[in-house]
Every structure is written in structure tokens, then in C-alpha cells.
Short mmCIF file of C-alpha atoms and ligand atoms in Angstrom, two decimals:
data_model
loop_
_atom_site.label_atom_id
_atom_site.label_comp_id
_atom_site.label_asym_id
_atom_site.label_seq_id
_atom_site.Cartn_x
_atom_site.Cartn_y
_atom_site.Cartn_z
CA MET Z 8 14.09 139.21 59.57
CA SER Z 9 15.79 135.96 58.53
CA ALA Z 10 18.83 134.70 60.41
CA ALA Z 11 22.35 135.13 59.09
CA ARG Z 12 23.83 131.66 58.41
CA PHE Z 13 27.43 130.57 58.89
CA ASP Z 14 29.30 127.29 59.17
CA ALA Z 15 30.74 128.49 62.47
CA VAL Z 16 30.49 131.46 64.78
CA VAL Z 17 33.38 132.51 67.04
CA ILE Z 18 32.53 134.58 70.11
CA GLY Z 19 35.45 136.82 71.10
CA ALA Z 20 37.84 138.55 68.71
CA GLY Z 21 40.87 138.44 70.97
CA ALA Z 22 44.08 136.52 70.33
CA ALA Z 23 42.51 133.06 70.13
CA GLY Z 24 39.34 134.12 68.30
CA LEU Z 25 41.11 136.12 65.60
CA PHE Z 26 43.63 133.38 64.97
CA CYS Z 27 41.05 130.59 64.91
CA ALA Z 28 38.79 132.57 62.55
CA ALA Z 29 41.69 133.29 60.18
CA GLN Z 30 42.92 129.69 60.13
CA ALA Z 31 39.45 128.18 59.68
CA GLY Z 32 38.43 130.80 57.11
CA GLN Z 33 41.53 130.05 55.06
CA ARG Z 34 40.54 126.37 55.12
CA GLY Z 35 37.16 127.23 53.56
CA VAL Z 36 34.93 127.57 56.64
CA LYS Z 37 32.26 130.29 56.28
CA LEU Z 38 32.77 132.02 59.57
CA LEU Z 39 31.44 134.90 61.68
CA LEU Z 40 33.69 136.44 64.34
CA LEU Z 41 31.92 138.69 66.80
CA ASP Z 42 32.95 140.68 69.85
CA HIS Z 43 31.09 143.09 72.10
CA ALA Z 44 34.05 145.43 72.75
CA ALA Z 45 34.29 148.74 70.94
CA ARG Z 46 37.99 148.29 70.11
CA LEU Z 47 39.55 145.25 68.50
CA ALA Z 48 41.91 142.99 70.47
CA GLU Z 49 42.59 145.52 73.19
CA LYS Z 50 44.39 142.93 75.31
CA ILE Z 51 46.92 142.28 72.58
CA ARG Z 52 47.36 146.05 72.19
CA ILE Z 53 48.30 146.54 75.87
CA SER Z 54 50.30 143.33 76.16
CA GLY Z 55 54.02 143.23 76.78
CA GLY Z 56 54.05 146.90 77.71
CA GLY Z 57 52.64 147.74 74.25
CA ARG Z 58 55.14 145.52 72.39
CA CYS Z 59 53.29 142.18 72.74
CA ASN Z 60 55.38 139.30 74.01
CA PHE Z 61 53.76 137.16 71.32
CA THR Z 62 55.40 133.81 72.07
CA ASN Z 63 58.15 132.05 73.95
CA VAL Z 64 60.57 129.80 72.09
CA GLN Z 65 60.76 127.51 75.14
CA ALA Z 66 56.99 127.00 75.45
CA GLY Z 67 56.10 123.49 76.58
CA PRO Z 68 53.55 121.80 78.86
CA ALA Z 69 55.71 122.48 81.96
CA ASN Z 70 55.00 126.20 81.57
CA TYR Z 71 51.24 125.84 82.05
CA LEU Z 72 48.91 125.38 85.01
CA SER Z 73 45.79 123.25 84.68
CA GLN Z 74 43.94 120.59 86.64
CA ASN Z 75 45.23 118.34 83.85
CA PRO Z 76 48.83 119.39 83.13
CA HIS Z 77 48.96 117.11 80.05
CA PHE Z 78 45.92 118.61 78.33
CA CYS Z 79 47.85 121.35 76.49
CA ARG Z 80 50.48 118.94 75.12
CA SER Z 81 48.76 117.99 71.87
CA ALA Z 82 47.84 121.50 70.69
CA LEU Z 83 51.23 122.96 71.70
CA SER Z 84 53.10 120.26 69.79
CA ARG Z 85 50.98 120.68 66.66
CA TYR Z 86 51.39 124.46 66.51
CA THR Z 87 54.69 125.59 68.00
CA ALA Z 88 56.37 128.92 68.72
CA GLN Z 89 58.40 128.35 65.51
CA ASP Z 90 55.17 128.12 63.50
CA PHE Z 91 53.97 131.46 64.83
CA ILE Z 92 57.41 133.03 64.32
CA ALA Z 93 57.26 131.92 60.68
CA LEU Z 94 53.91 133.72 60.30
CA VAL Z 95 55.27 136.88 61.95
CA GLN Z 96 58.26 136.77 59.59
CA LYS Z 97 56.00 136.24 56.57
CA HIS Z 98 54.29 139.51 57.50
CA GLY Z 99 57.65 141.29 57.79
CA ILE Z 100 57.18 142.11 61.48
CA ALA Z 101 60.46 142.93 63.23
CA PHE Z 102 60.95 141.35 66.64
CA HIS Z 103 63.60 140.60 69.23
CA GLU Z 104 64.22 138.21 72.11
CA LYS Z 105 64.20 139.98 75.45
CA HIS Z 106 65.25 137.21 77.82
CA LYS Z 107 64.35 133.63 78.68
CA GLY Z 108 62.98 132.98 75.18
CA GLN Z 109 60.46 135.85 75.25
CA LEU Z 110 59.84 137.39 71.81
CA PHE Z 111 58.56 140.97 71.51
CA CYS Z 112 57.66 143.19 68.54
CA ASP Z 113 60.33 145.83 67.86
CA ARG Z 114 57.67 148.40 66.98
CA SER Z 115 54.32 147.79 68.62
CA ALA Z 116 51.66 145.22 69.49
CA GLY Z 117 49.55 146.82 66.76
CA ASP Z 118 51.70 144.90 64.24
CA ILE Z 119 50.36 141.59 65.58
CA ILE Z 120 46.74 142.85 65.50
CA ASP Z 121 47.16 144.09 61.91
CA MET Z 122 48.65 140.74 60.95
CA LEU Z 123 45.71 138.84 62.47
CA VAL Z 124 43.22 141.09 60.69
CA ARG Z 125 45.00 140.56 57.35
CA GLU Z 126 44.93 136.81 58.00
CA CYS Z 127 41.17 137.00 58.72
CA ASP Z 128 40.61 138.99 55.54
CA ALA Z 129 42.55 136.37 53.60
CA GLY Z 130 40.12 133.78 55.00
CA GLY Z 131 37.03 135.81 54.06
CA VAL Z 132 36.00 136.06 57.73
CA THR Z 133 32.91 138.18 58.48
CA ARG Z 134 33.58 140.36 61.53
CA TRP Z 135 30.88 142.04 63.63
CA GLN Z 136 32.26 144.40 66.25
CA PRO Z 137 30.96 145.85 68.47
CA CYS Z 138 28.18 143.31 68.66
CA ALA Z 139 26.70 142.12 71.94
CA VAL Z 140 25.50 138.53 72.31
CA GLU Z 141 22.09 138.66 73.97
CA SER Z 142 21.39 134.93 74.19
CA VAL Z 143 22.56 131.59 72.86
CA ALA Z 144 20.45 128.49 72.35
CA HIS Z 145 20.88 125.15 70.66
CA ASP Z 146 18.20 124.16 68.16
CA GLY Z 147 18.47 120.40 68.48
CA GLU Z 148 16.22 119.67 65.51
CA ALA Z 149 18.20 121.78 63.05
CA GLY Z 150 21.49 121.04 64.85
CA ASP Z 151 22.21 124.77 64.99
CA TYR Z 152 23.48 127.19 67.56
CA VAL Z 153 21.14 130.18 67.50
CA LEU Z 154 22.52 133.47 68.74
CA GLN Z 155 20.44 136.56 69.34
CA THR Z 156 22.82 139.47 68.87
CA ALA Z 157 22.66 143.24 68.67
CA ARG Z 158 22.80 142.80 64.87
CA GLY Z 159 20.10 140.15 64.63
CA GLU Z 160 19.83 136.37 64.74
CA VAL Z 161 22.75 134.17 63.74
CA ARG Z 162 22.67 130.44 63.05
CA ALA Z 163 25.69 128.14 62.79
CA ALA Z 164 26.29 124.42 63.21
CA ARG Z 165 29.43 125.10 65.26
CA MET Z 166 30.13 127.68 67.91
CA VAL Z 167 33.56 128.54 69.35
CA LEU Z 168 33.96 130.20 72.74
CA ALA Z 169 37.00 132.46 72.53
CA CYS Z 170 35.75 134.99 75.03
CA GLY Z 171 38.72 134.78 77.43
CA GLY Z 172 38.75 135.11 81.20
CA LEU Z 173 37.80 137.77 83.73
CA SER Z 174 41.00 139.81 83.75
CA ILE Z 175 40.76 143.52 83.04
CA PRO Z 176 36.96 143.98 82.90
CA LYS Z 177 37.36 147.60 81.83
CA ILE Z 178 38.50 146.45 78.37
CA GLY Z 179 35.71 143.93 77.89
CA ALA Z 180 36.38 140.80 79.94
CA THR Z 181 33.22 138.98 81.04
CA ASP Z 182 32.23 135.64 82.56
CA LEU Z 183 30.45 134.53 79.38
CA ALA Z 184 32.50 131.31 79.10
CA TRP Z 185 31.43 130.23 82.60
CA ARG Z 186 27.77 131.18 81.95
CA LEU Z 187 27.58 129.28 78.66
CA ALA Z 188 29.39 126.32 80.20
CA GLU Z 189 26.72 126.18 82.88
CA GLN Z 190 23.95 126.53 80.28
CA PHE Z 191 25.32 123.58 78.29
CA GLY Z 192 26.11 121.41 81.32
CA LEU Z 193 29.90 121.62 81.09
CA ARG Z 194 32.05 121.46 84.20
CA THR Z 195 34.16 124.48 85.08
CA VAL Z 196 37.14 125.20 87.30
CA ALA Z 197 36.48 128.23 89.51
CA PRO Z 198 38.25 131.33 88.22
CA ARG Z 199 40.91 133.23 90.17
CA PRO Z 200 43.30 136.01 89.18
CA GLY Z 201 46.78 134.96 88.00
CA LEU Z 202 49.97 136.85 87.11
CA VAL Z 203 48.89 139.49 89.58
CA PRO Z 204 50.61 141.68 92.22
CA LEU Z 205 50.15 140.38 95.77
CA THR Z 206 48.98 142.54 98.66
CA PHE Z 207 49.37 142.46 102.43
CA ASP Z 208 47.18 143.82 105.15
CA ALA Z 209 47.98 147.44 105.85
CA ARG Z 210 49.39 146.87 109.35
CA GLN Z 211 51.66 144.05 108.26
CA TRP Z 212 52.91 146.02 105.26
CA GLN Z 213 53.35 149.34 107.02
CA PRO Z 214 57.08 148.80 107.77
CA PHE Z 215 57.76 148.00 104.08
CA ALA Z 216 55.55 150.61 102.44
CA ALA Z 217 58.42 153.12 102.45
CA LEU Z 218 60.32 150.75 100.12
CA ALA Z 219 57.79 151.28 97.29
CA GLY Z 220 59.70 151.46 94.01
CA VAL Z 221 62.65 149.32 95.14
CA SER Z 222 63.33 146.51 92.66
CA LEU Z 223 65.89 143.70 92.87
CA PRO Z 224 66.49 140.17 91.63
CA GLY Z 225 65.10 137.56 94.00
CA GLU Z 226 64.20 133.92 94.27
CA ILE Z 227 60.69 133.23 95.41
CA SER Z 228 59.00 129.96 96.20
CA VAL Z 229 55.75 128.52 97.46
CA GLU Z 230 54.70 125.01 98.39
CA VAL Z 231 52.14 123.44 96.09
CA ALA Z 232 50.27 120.18 96.42
CA GLN Z 233 50.63 117.80 93.46
CA GLY Z 234 48.16 115.05 94.21
CA LYS Z 235 49.34 113.63 97.53
CA ARG Z 236 52.86 115.06 97.17
CA LYS Z 237 53.97 118.55 98.07
CA GLN Z 238 56.69 120.36 96.19
CA ARG Z 239 58.11 123.87 96.07
CA VAL Z 240 57.66 125.93 92.93
CA ARG Z 241 60.43 128.52 92.46
CA PHE Z 242 61.02 131.51 90.21
CA SER Z 243 64.18 133.60 89.95
CA GLU Z 244 63.22 137.00 88.54
CA ASP Z 245 63.01 140.62 89.61
CA LEU Z 246 60.66 141.61 92.38
CA LEU Z 247 59.31 145.05 93.14
CA PHE Z 248 58.12 146.61 96.41
CA THR Z 249 54.87 148.58 96.04
CA HIS Z 250 52.77 150.68 98.41
CA ARG Z 251 50.40 147.75 99.01
CA GLY Z 252 52.66 144.75 98.63
CA LEU Z 253 54.92 143.02 96.12
CA SER Z 254 54.96 142.92 92.34
CA GLY Z 255 57.48 142.37 89.53
CA PRO Z 256 57.90 139.26 87.37
CA ALA Z 257 58.89 136.96 90.28
CA ILE Z 258 55.72 137.81 92.18
CA LEU Z 259 53.46 137.65 89.11
CA GLN Z 260 54.80 134.17 88.35
CA ILE Z 261 54.35 132.86 91.89
CA SER Z 262 50.90 134.48 92.23
CA SER Z 263 49.45 131.87 89.85
CA TYR Z 264 50.53 129.12 92.26
CA TRP Z 265 49.81 130.97 95.51
CA LEU Z 266 46.65 130.05 97.43
CA ASP Z 267 45.02 132.08 100.19
CA GLY Z 268 46.81 131.79 103.52
CA GLN Z 269 50.04 130.27 102.15
CA PRO Z 270 53.38 131.84 103.10
CA LEU Z 271 55.85 132.82 100.40
CA GLN Z 272 59.54 132.27 100.93
CA ILE Z 273 61.75 134.94 99.40
CA ASN Z 274 65.51 135.00 98.99
CA LEU Z 275 66.51 138.64 98.51
CA ILE Z 276 70.11 137.56 97.83
CA PRO Z 277 69.91 134.41 95.75
CA ASP Z 278 73.50 133.30 95.99
CA ALA Z 279 74.12 131.42 92.83
CA ASP Z 280 71.13 132.19 90.67
CA SER Z 281 71.44 135.89 89.97
CA PRO Z 282 74.88 137.25 90.79
CA LEU Z 283 75.16 141.02 90.50
CA PRO Z 284 76.92 142.16 87.34
CA ASP Z 285 80.69 141.80 87.78
CA ALA Z 286 80.26 139.98 91.10
CA PRO Z 287 82.63 137.03 91.55
CA GLN Z 288 81.18 133.56 91.93
CA ARG Z 289 79.93 133.58 95.48
CA ALA Z 290 79.73 131.28 98.46
CA PRO Z 291 76.50 131.51 100.47
CA LEU Z 292 76.24 134.91 102.12
CA LEU Z 293 76.60 133.68 105.68
CA GLU Z 294 79.81 131.82 104.78
CA GLN Z 295 81.20 134.94 103.15
CA LEU Z 296 80.42 137.06 106.21
CA ARG Z 297 81.87 134.50 108.59
CA ALA Z 298 85.03 134.21 106.50
CA ALA Z 299 85.44 138.00 106.46
CA LYS Z 300 84.87 138.08 110.23
CA ALA Z 301 87.47 135.35 110.72
CA ARG Z 302 89.95 137.51 108.77
CA GLY Z 303 89.23 140.27 111.33
CA SER Z 304 87.47 142.52 108.80
CA ARG Z 305 86.88 146.07 110.11
CA LYS Z 306 84.37 146.64 107.29
CA LEU Z 307 80.85 147.44 108.44
CA VAL Z 308 78.33 144.64 107.89
CA ALA Z 309 76.37 147.17 105.83
CA ASN Z 310 79.29 147.58 103.42
CA GLU Z 311 79.75 143.84 102.99
CA VAL Z 312 76.04 143.10 102.45
CA GLY Z 313 75.62 146.33 100.48
CA ASN Z 314 77.30 144.68 97.47
CA TYR Z 315 74.13 142.71 96.97
CA LEU Z 316 71.21 144.97 97.86
CA PRO Z 317 69.84 148.35 96.79
CA SER Z 318 70.84 150.87 99.48
CA ARG Z 319 67.24 151.80 100.44
CA LEU Z 320 66.44 148.17 101.13
CA LEU Z 321 69.73 147.61 102.97
CA ASP Z 322 69.19 150.63 105.26
CA HIS Z 323 65.67 149.49 106.01
CA TRP Z 324 66.71 145.91 106.73
CA LEU Z 325 69.66 146.77 108.95
CA ALA Z 326 67.45 149.11 111.02
CA GLY Z 327 65.72 145.94 112.19
CA HIS Z 328 69.05 144.28 113.07
CA PRO Z 329 70.84 146.61 115.52
CA GLY Z 330 73.32 143.81 116.33
CA CYS Z 331 74.66 144.13 112.77
CA GLN Z 332 75.24 147.88 112.75
CA ARG Z 333 78.97 147.52 113.46
CA PRO Z 334 82.21 146.16 111.95
CA LEU Z 335 82.13 142.51 110.99
CA ALA Z 336 84.86 141.54 113.41
CA ALA Z 337 82.69 142.88 116.27
CA THR Z 338 79.44 141.25 115.16
CA ALA Z 339 78.15 138.15 116.91
CA ASP Z 340 77.79 135.02 114.74
CA LYS Z 341 74.16 134.72 115.86
CA ALA Z 342 73.37 138.27 114.66
CA LEU Z 343 74.94 137.49 111.26
CA GLN Z 344 72.98 134.29 111.04
CA GLN Z 345 69.70 136.05 111.87
CA LEU Z 346 70.40 138.75 109.31
CA CYS Z 347 71.14 136.23 106.57
CA GLN Z 348 68.12 134.16 107.46
CA SER Z 349 65.83 137.20 107.34
CA LEU Z 350 67.24 138.20 103.94
CA GLN Z 351 67.45 134.78 102.38
CA GLN Z 352 64.52 132.94 103.94
CA TRP Z 353 62.13 135.84 104.32
CA GLU Z 354 58.74 134.27 104.98
CA ILE Z 355 55.72 136.43 104.45
CA THR Z 356 52.03 135.66 103.91
CA PRO Z 357 50.06 137.83 101.47
CA SER Z 358 46.52 138.71 102.45
CA GLY Z 359 45.30 138.83 98.84
CA SER Z 360 46.00 140.14 95.37
CA GLU Z 361 45.21 143.20 93.28
CA GLY Z 362 42.44 141.11 91.68
CA TYR Z 363 41.08 140.98 88.15
CA ALA Z 364 41.61 144.72 87.63
CA LYS Z 365 45.39 144.07 87.50
CA ALA Z 366 45.66 140.34 86.75
CA GLU Z 367 47.20 139.48 83.38
CA VAL Z 368 45.32 136.19 83.26
CA THR Z 369 42.50 134.20 84.81
CA LEU Z 370 43.23 130.75 86.17
CA GLY Z 371 40.49 128.15 85.81
CA GLY Z 372 37.94 128.04 83.03
CA ILE Z 373 36.09 125.28 81.24
CA ASP Z 374 37.19 121.99 82.77
CA THR Z 375 39.48 120.06 80.41
CA ARG Z 376 37.67 116.82 81.34
CA ASP Z 377 34.85 118.10 79.14
CA VAL Z 378 37.08 119.17 76.22
CA SER Z 379 38.95 117.17 73.56
CA SER Z 380 42.66 118.04 73.63
CA GLN Z 381 42.83 117.15 69.91
CA THR Z 382 40.00 119.34 68.58
CA MET Z 383 38.98 121.61 71.49
CA GLU Z 384 35.40 120.42 71.03
CA THR Z 385 33.50 120.11 74.28
CA ARG Z 386 31.21 117.31 75.40
CA GLN Z 387 28.39 119.42 73.92
CA PRO Z 388 28.58 118.52 70.19
CA GLY Z 389 29.55 121.44 67.96
CA LEU Z 390 30.61 123.64 70.89
CA TYR Z 391 34.35 124.42 71.04
CA VAL Z 392 36.43 126.40 73.52
CA ILE Z 393 39.90 127.93 73.02
CA GLY Z 394 42.37 130.33 74.63
CA GLU Z 395 42.07 131.58 78.16
CA ALA Z 396 38.48 130.32 78.56
CA VAL Z 397 39.94 126.79 78.86
CA ASP Z 398 41.43 125.71 82.18
CA VAL Z 399 44.99 126.18 80.85
CA THR Z 400 47.05 129.14 82.06
CA GLY Z 401 50.59 129.96 81.08
CA TRP Z 402 53.49 131.53 82.93
CA LEU Z 403 54.45 135.12 82.31
CA GLY Z 404 56.60 135.46 79.20
CA GLY Z 405 54.63 134.86 76.00
CA TYR Z 406 53.24 131.47 77.06
CA ASN Z 407 49.61 132.63 77.19
CA PHE Z 408 49.61 133.89 73.63
CA GLN Z 409 51.28 130.67 72.48
CA TRP Z 410 48.41 128.75 74.10
CA ALA Z 411 45.90 131.05 72.38
CA TRP Z 412 47.54 130.42 68.95
CA ALA Z 413 47.97 126.66 69.51
CA SER Z 414 44.47 125.96 70.84
CA ALA Z 415 42.97 128.16 68.10
CA HIS Z 416 44.91 126.25 65.46
CA ALA Z 417 43.75 122.85 66.77
CA CYS Z 418 40.16 124.08 66.75
CA ALA Z 419 40.43 125.58 63.25
CA GLU Z 420 41.69 122.27 61.85
CA ALA Z 421 38.71 120.51 63.45
CA LEU Z 422 36.22 123.08 62.12
CA ALA Z 423 37.54 122.52 58.62
CA GLY Z 424 37.78 118.73 58.96
P1 LIG D 527 41.22 137.68 75.02
O1 LIG D 527 40.97 138.27 76.36
O2 LIG D 527 42.40 138.10 74.26
O3 LIG D 527 39.94 137.90 74.09
C1 LIG D 527 38.65 137.65 74.54
C2 LIG D 527 37.72 138.49 73.69
O4 LIG D 527 36.37 138.14 74.02
C3 LIG D 527 37.83 139.98 73.98
O5 LIG D 527 38.05 140.68 72.78
C4 LIG D 527 36.52 140.35 74.64
O6 LIG D 527 36.08 141.65 74.31
C5 LIG D 527 35.60 139.28 74.08
N1 LIG D 527 34.45 139.04 74.95
C6 LIG D 527 34.45 138.81 76.28
N2 LIG D 527 33.19 138.66 76.73
C7 LIG D 527 32.37 138.80 75.65
C8 LIG D 527 30.97 138.76 75.48
N3 LIG D 527 30.17 138.58 76.55
N4 LIG D 527 30.46 138.95 74.25
C9 LIG D 527 31.28 139.15 73.17
N5 LIG D 527 32.62 139.21 73.29
C10 LIG D 527 33.17 139.02 74.51
N6 LIG D 527 50.19 137.10 77.29
C11 LIG D 527 51.35 136.84 76.64
O7 LIG D 527 51.55 135.70 76.19
N7 LIG D 527 52.28 137.83 76.43
C12 LIG D 527 52.10 139.10 76.90
O8 LIG D 527 52.92 140.00 76.63
C13 LIG D 527 50.94 139.36 77.65
N8 LIG D 527 50.74 140.60 78.20
C14 LIG D 527 49.57 140.87 78.88
C15 LIG D 527 49.39 142.13 79.44
C16 LIG D 527 48.20 142.43 80.09
C17 LIG D 527 48.02 143.79 80.73
C18 LIG D 527 47.16 141.47 80.14
C19 LIG D 527 45.85 141.77 80.79
C20 LIG D 527 47.36 140.20 79.60
C21 LIG D 527 48.57 139.89 78.98
N9 LIG D 527 48.79 138.61 78.45
C22 LIG D 527 49.98 138.35 77.80
C23 LIG D 527 47.76 137.56 78.51
C24 LIG D 527 47.05 137.46 77.16
O9 LIG D 527 46.63 138.76 76.77
C25 LIG D 527 45.83 136.55 77.23
O10 LIG D 527 46.19 135.31 77.80
C26 LIG D 527 45.25 136.32 75.84
O11 LIG D 527 44.83 137.55 75.31
C27 LIG D 527 44.08 135.36 75.89
O12 LIG D 527 43.53 135.29 74.61
P2 LIG D 527 41.96 134.97 74.42
O13 LIG D 527 41.70 135.19 73.00
O14 LIG D 527 41.63 133.70 75.06
O15 LIG D 527 41.24 136.10 75.28
#
């Protein structure tokens, strides 16, 4: 049987693969898009709680982690959130901003998948799915990539890896990007789960397990090394107690920066950053308590602090501070100080994370030192890599899809050039 011939073959019909195929196809590239999963773009379908947080209007290089923080700059500036919004609007998809620049579909993530499929159709893209890739080789003489697939042999002068990271294996994630990188002599950055709930060892977490389900705004930080310097990365978002540890947006964000053995510092009452609705502008908690004590307040400490914490959490916390279970006027300064410190500088060291089964993204990927930031072509001529398979990982909030669109767009321009 003779091989099917294309100008380019894209492996992985997720966010980046679909968008790259559509953009290159519409520029005249004869293109095959193939994916081994039974269902199309399942990760887009489940994203954003089923509504797909498809971009973030604030997306910029500062919102991405990579061994080279500048690598994403070129692609992000050449295809912006506004460009993708224009496409979404062209397709008549209704959307809204949730908070912090995050844009979600009003109806469902399926709208974005349908849009990408229509865009592929407009580009005459051939799609094979499900179609497993059995092997890949480079025929140096012909200058072709030769793929043995479940539907026969495919030959193309260019090959694009858009096969994502390791997160959520049950919907089709594999380590193909790392395997092919090794085969073609490209450097990789070791993968690890990102945007993932953090866990604690059972004995350490036992006192907090009863708080499962409690959610509150918090400020969380971790120290990260930047070259020789150390700095604290902080996020102010909601956090959620679970049976095994901590989750919620604040924890997912910090999880991408957290390394094994590092303590997290958590402020459960971030004074200025997230005042409760209707709360007056506040002084630091300890100052407020001391001022109330100085006025001779007969209010219980629990009532004063209770303005700022869910009652289940407050009851639990005060149980560990017997010196504070009395009126403010009768509470020792030291006890107030210890209470505030435990609430506002809570230091706790996770033992691990929920892993790839729950991680929204995979950190690491093909090392950017071996990839052109202009074209996404690797050091191996004709081999491109886009989306999550590159060592570029966004924050929670639509940043990862924006990277998928932007890197795919840069690659598509190069394929057509
Ligand atoms: P993606 O994972 O989308 O696609 C890779 C494709 O390659 C898959 O279709 C897979 O089947 C295929 N593939 C893998 N191995 C293969 C092989 N061996 N052979 C053939 N095909 C293979 N981001 C965001 O910005 N906003 C959001 O709302 C969310 N929400 C969200 C929720 C959840 C639960 C998860 C898990 C993730 C998110 N994300 C997100 C992250 C976002 O989904 C992710 O960053 C992008 O989908 C990455 O796009 P890619 O195209 O690179 O990979």
C-alpha cells in the first residue's frame, strides 16, 4: 500500500493541534491532523468546568513558567487574547468575563470545539481520529517524516508535535512528546504535575481532615529560586480544605511553583487583599484585636475573629488556642499574637500532590533551548512543537489555552512560509 502524502502532519488534535491545523490549512498547507483518542478535544470539553476558560485578556509572559521565561514572548505578542476573542466573536459564540480577565463560554466548551472543527474544515484539513501512531522515523534522503499509523503509512516534510503533556491520562495524555524528543536528540525538561491539589501525610493532616469542604479567600506564598536570587511568589485566591490536603485556585496556582519539601506560607485572613464583603478597610488583625482589648472589649475573641473566617474553621482553630477562648479584655497579648501568627503566617509543608490524574497541566516539556521562539521549529529540521508539549506552562485562568493558540499560530505561519 502506498503512503499517504501531506505537506505537514500534526500529531494531537487538542487545542494547539486543531488551531495549528486550521491556520496552516487556511494558508494552503496540505495537512493531516491525527489523534489516538476516541473523542475529539476532550480536554477542551472538560475545561473551565465545562465552559472552557478559553483565554485571559491579561495574558503576558509574566503569567508563564519556563526555564526560559522570555521564550513565550514572541508568540504571545503575535497572536493575542484579542485575536482569539475576535475569532470567537466571528463564530457568534457568547462569552463572559468571570474575574481577573478570565473569559468563559456562556453555553459550553463544545462551542469552542465546534468552532475549531469549522476552522479546520475551512482549511481543508484531513483528520484521522482515532488513529494510533505506531512509529515515527525520518527518511533523510527524501527529507520526509514517515509515520506508521493504525491507518497506514504517512509521509510529510514537516511534523508538528501537539500531543500535550501527561495530565489526565484517562482521556488520552501520553509521554509521546518526551519519547520523540529523545528519539530526535532534543533536550527535555523533566515533567511534573502543575495546577494540582496538594496533599499532606495522613498523620499531619488528621487534625484538618474534618475541615473538608471549607473554602475561604487566602493569600499563599512559596519561596522560589530565580538564578542566584530567591523571591516569594504569592497568589490571593480562594483555597479549599479537602480530605487529603488543600485545593482551590490559590493552591492550584502555587502548586506549579512548589517543589518537594518546601513549606507553604498561608494567610487565612489576608488583611488588605481580600476584605470580606461589606467589611470596612481594616488594620492588620493583631492591631484590631489589641485596639479592641485596649477599649476593654467584653466581646469573645471568637466573635471578633469570626468576622473573617467561616465558623467551622474558626471553631477548629480556636480549639488549638485555649488562651483565646475568653473575652478580649481578659486575653493575654501573647495569646492574641500567637493566634494571629498561626492564622496569618500558617506554615505547612505538603508531602506531595494529587498527581497527573488531577493536574490541569504538566510542567516541563521539550526544552526551549532546542526550539525557535519565532517558528516553534526544533533543532531537528522540519520538526515543530507547540502547546503544552513545550516547556511553557501558564497560570490557572485561561493562560494555557492562550499559549496553545499563540504557539499554534506561530507554527502555522512558519509551515505556510
Ligand atoms: P491537549 O492535551 O489539549 O491535546 C493533546 C492531544 O494529543 C490530545 O487530544 C491527545 O489525545 C493527543 N495525544 C496524546 N498522546 C498521543 C499519541 N501518543 N498519539 C496520538 N495522539 C496523542 N486551560 C485553560 O487555559 N483554561 C481552562 O479552563 C482549562 N481548564 C482545564 C481543565 C482541566 C480538567 C484540565 C486537565 C486542563 C485544563 N486546562 C485549561 C489546560 C488546557 O486544557 C491545556 O493546557 C491545553 O489543552 C493544552 O493544549 P495542547 O493542545 O497542547 O494539549
